[in-house]
Amino acid sequence: MRPRPLLAVALILTLGVSSGCARTLYNFGTVEPGRIYRSAQPSPLFLRWLLAQRGIRTLINLRGRTPGFESAFAARHGLRLYSFNLSAGRPPTTQDVERFLSILEDPNNYPLAVHCRNGVDRTGYMLGTYRVEVTGWEAGRAIREMNRYLQFERLNAVPQAVVRDGLRRN
C-alpha cells in the first residue's frame, strides 16, 4: 500500500525544515548564534520551527503589512513583532535604520528573527548596515555575506550601495 501523496509531502516538508533544509526553503541563516537569525517570509510551519529550535522572542518584518498568521502567531506566543515598510528598490530612511538598530540594541528582544519576502535585499541591507555600524565589519565583508544569501549587485544595486555608502548615525 502506497502512502497518500499529501501525507508524504507534509512529512518531507516537516523533516526538511527540521533537518537543515531551512537554509534552502527560507534562505535562513544565523547572523549571531543564539541572538540574530535571518530568513525569507516564514510560513506558519517555519514560525513554529523558529520558536522551538531557536527560541525566538522577537520577529522583525521588513515587508510592511504583516501577514495575519504571523501577527496571530506572535500574539499567541507572546512574541514582540516589529514591522517596517521597506522597499528592495530604494534605500531605507535614516529613521528606519535608527529604529532597526535600536531594536537590535535591546537585549530583551533576543533571540530575534529578521525577514523580508525572500530574505535577500531588505534583510540584506538592514543586517549589512548592522554589521558595519554596530559590529565594526568592513562594508566589503558585509557585502560578501549578502552574496551568500543571494543578493547580487547586478540584479539589484540598491542593497549593496546602502551598505557600501553607509547611513552613519549621528
CSV table of C-alpha atoms in Angstrom, one decimal:
chain,number,residue,atom,x,y,z
A,1,MET,CA,0.0,0.0,0.0
A,2,ARG,CA,1.4,3.4,-1.0
A,3,PRO,CA,1.3,6.4,1.4
A,4,ARG,CA,-1.1,9.2,0.5
A,5,PRO,CA,0.7,11.9,-1.6
A,6,LEU,CA,-0.3,14.8,0.6
A,7,LEU,CA,0.9,13.0,3.8
A,8,ALA,CA,4.2,12.2,2.1
A,9,VAL,CA,4.7,15.8,1.1
A,10,ALA,CA,3.8,17.1,4.6
A,11,LEU,CA,6.3,14.6,6.1
A,12,ILE,CA,9.0,15.6,3.7
A,13,LEU,CA,8.5,19.3,4.4
A,14,THR,CA,8.5,18.7,8.2
A,15,LEU,CA,11.6,16.6,8.1
A,16,GLY,CA,13.2,19.0,5.7
A,17,VAL,CA,12.8,22.0,7.9
A,18,SER,CA,13.9,20.3,11.0
A,19,SER,CA,17.0,18.7,9.3
A,20,GLY,CA,18.6,21.7,7.8
A,21,CYS,CA,16.6,22.5,4.6
A,22,ALA,CA,15.6,25.8,6.3
A,23,ARG,CA,18.6,27.3,4.5
A,24,THR,CA,17.2,26.3,1.2
A,25,LEU,CA,13.5,26.7,1.7
A,26,TYR,CA,13.6,30.0,3.7
A,27,ASN,CA,17.1,31.5,2.8
A,28,PHE,CA,17.6,31.0,6.6
A,29,GLY,CA,20.9,31.9,8.3
A,30,THR,CA,22.4,32.7,11.6
A,31,VAL,CA,23.8,36.2,12.0
A,32,GLU,CA,24.8,35.8,15.6
A,33,PRO,CA,24.3,32.4,17.2
A,34,GLY,CA,21.6,32.5,19.9
A,35,ARG,CA,20.8,36.1,19.1
A,36,ILE,CA,20.0,37.1,15.5
A,37,TYR,CA,18.6,35.0,12.6
A,38,ARG,CA,17.5,35.9,9.1
A,39,SER,CA,15.1,34.4,6.6
A,40,ALA,CA,12.6,34.9,3.9
A,41,GLN,CA,8.9,35.3,4.8
A,42,PRO,CA,8.3,32.5,7.3
A,43,SER,CA,5.3,30.1,6.9
A,44,PRO,CA,3.3,29.0,9.9
A,45,LEU,CA,5.4,25.8,10.0
A,46,PHE,CA,8.6,27.7,9.9
A,47,LEU,CA,7.5,30.1,12.6
A,48,ARG,CA,6.9,27.1,14.8
A,49,TRP,CA,10.4,25.8,14.0
A,50,LEU,CA,12.0,29.2,14.8
A,51,LEU,CA,10.2,29.2,18.2
A,52,ALA,CA,11.0,25.6,19.0
A,53,GLN,CA,14.5,25.4,17.6
A,54,ARG,CA,15.8,28.9,18.1
A,55,GLY,CA,13.6,30.2,20.9
A,56,ILE,CA,12.9,33.5,19.2
A,57,ARG,CA,11.3,36.2,21.3
A,58,THR,CA,11.0,38.9,18.5
A,59,LEU,CA,10.1,39.0,14.8
A,60,ILE,CA,11.2,41.9,12.6
A,61,ASN,CA,9.2,42.1,9.4
A,62,LEU,CA,10.7,44.4,6.8
A,63,ARG,CA,7.9,44.0,4.2
A,64,GLY,CA,5.3,46.4,5.6
A,65,ARG,CA,2.0,44.9,6.3
A,66,THR,CA,2.4,41.8,8.4
A,67,PRO,CA,0.5,38.6,7.3
A,68,GLY,CA,-2.3,37.7,9.6
A,69,PHE,CA,-0.9,34.3,10.5
A,70,GLU,CA,2.4,36.0,11.6
A,71,SER,CA,0.6,38.5,13.8
A,72,ALA,CA,-1.6,35.8,15.3
A,73,PHE,CA,1.4,33.6,15.9
A,74,ALA,CA,3.3,36.4,17.7
A,75,ALA,CA,0.3,37.3,19.8
A,76,ARG,CA,-0.4,33.6,20.7
A,77,HIS,CA,3.2,33.0,21.8
A,78,GLY,CA,3.9,36.4,23.4
A,79,LEU,CA,6.5,37.4,20.8
A,80,ARG,CA,7.4,41.0,20.0
A,81,LEU,CA,6.6,41.9,16.4
A,82,TYR,CA,8.1,44.9,14.7
A,83,SER,CA,7.2,45.9,11.1
A,84,PHE,CA,9.0,48.2,8.7
A,85,ASN,CA,7.6,49.3,5.3
A,86,LEU,CA,10.8,49.0,3.3
A,87,SER,CA,11.4,48.5,-0.4
A,88,ALA,CA,14.1,46.5,-2.1
A,89,GLY,CA,14.4,49.2,-4.7
A,90,ARG,CA,15.1,52.2,-2.5
A,91,PRO,CA,17.3,52.9,0.5
A,92,PRO,CA,15.8,52.9,4.0
A,93,THR,CA,15.4,56.2,5.7
A,94,THR,CA,17.8,57.2,8.5
A,95,GLN,CA,14.9,56.9,10.9
A,96,ASP,CA,14.2,53.3,9.8
A,97,VAL,CA,17.8,52.4,10.3
A,98,GLU,CA,17.9,54.1,13.7
A,99,ARG,CA,14.7,52.2,14.8
A,100,PHE,CA,16.0,48.9,13.5
A,101,LEU,CA,19.4,49.3,15.2
A,102,SER,CA,17.6,50.3,18.5
A,103,ILE,CA,15.6,47.1,18.4
A,104,LEU,CA,18.8,45.1,17.9
A,105,GLU,CA,20.5,47.0,20.8
A,106,ASP,CA,17.8,46.0,23.3
A,107,PRO,CA,18.8,42.7,24.9
A,108,ASN,CA,15.2,41.9,25.8
A,109,ASN,CA,14.5,41.3,22.1
A,110,TYR,CA,16.9,38.3,21.8
A,111,PRO,CA,16.8,35.9,20.2
A,112,LEU,CA,15.2,37.5,17.2
A,113,ALA,CA,14.5,36.8,13.5
A,114,VAL,CA,14.6,39.4,10.7
A,115,HIS,CA,12.8,38.7,7.4
A,116,CYS,CA,11.5,40.2,4.2
A,117,ARG,CA,9.8,38.4,1.3
A,118,ASN,CA,12.9,36.4,0.1
A,119,GLY,CA,15.4,37.2,2.8
A,120,VAL,CA,17.6,38.9,0.2
A,121,ASP,CA,17.5,42.6,-0.4
A,122,ARG,CA,15.8,44.3,2.6
A,123,THR,CA,17.1,41.8,5.1
A,124,GLY,CA,20.5,42.0,3.4
A,125,TYR,CA,20.8,45.8,3.6
A,126,MET,CA,19.4,46.1,7.1
A,127,LEU,CA,21.7,43.4,8.5
A,128,GLY,CA,24.6,44.6,6.4
A,129,THR,CA,24.1,48.0,8.0
A,130,TYR,CA,24.0,46.4,11.4
A,131,ARG,CA,27.3,44.6,10.6
A,132,VAL,CA,29.1,47.8,9.6
A,133,GLU,CA,27.5,50.3,12.1
A,134,VAL,CA,27.4,48.1,15.2
A,135,THR,CA,29.8,45.2,14.9
A,136,GLY,CA,32.5,47.1,13.0
A,137,TRP,CA,32.7,45.0,9.9
A,138,GLU,CA,34.2,46.4,6.7
A,139,ALA,CA,31.5,47.0,4.1
A,140,GLY,CA,33.1,44.5,1.7
A,141,ARG,CA,32.8,41.8,4.3
A,142,ALA,CA,29.1,42.6,4.9
A,143,ILE,CA,28.5,42.6,1.1
A,144,ARG,CA,30.2,39.2,0.8
A,145,GLU,CA,27.8,37.9,3.4
A,146,MET,CA,24.9,39.4,1.5
A,147,ASN,CA,26.1,37.5,-1.6
A,148,ARG,CA,25.9,34.2,0.4
A,149,TYR,CA,22.1,34.9,0.8
A,150,LEU,CA,21.7,35.5,-3.0
A,151,GLN,CA,21.9,39.4,-3.0
A,152,PHE,CA,23.8,40.2,-6.2
A,153,GLU,CA,24.5,43.8,-7.3
A,154,ARG,CA,23.8,43.3,-11.0
A,155,LEU,CA,20.2,42.1,-10.1
A,156,ASN,CA,19.6,45.0,-7.6
A,157,ALA,CA,22.3,47.5,-6.8
A,158,VAL,CA,20.4,49.3,-4.0
A,159,PRO,CA,21.2,46.9,-1.1
A,160,GLN,CA,24.9,46.9,-1.6
A,161,ALA,CA,25.0,50.6,-2.2
A,162,VAL,CA,23.2,51.1,1.2
A,163,VAL,CA,25.9,49.0,3.0
A,164,ARG,CA,28.8,50.4,1.0
A,165,ASP,CA,27.8,54.1,1.3
A,166,GLY,CA,26.6,53.7,4.8
A,167,LEU,CA,24.0,55.6,6.8
A,168,ARG,CA,26.1,56.8,9.6
A,169,ARG,CA,24.4,57.5,12.9
A,170,ASN,CA,25.0,61.0,14.4
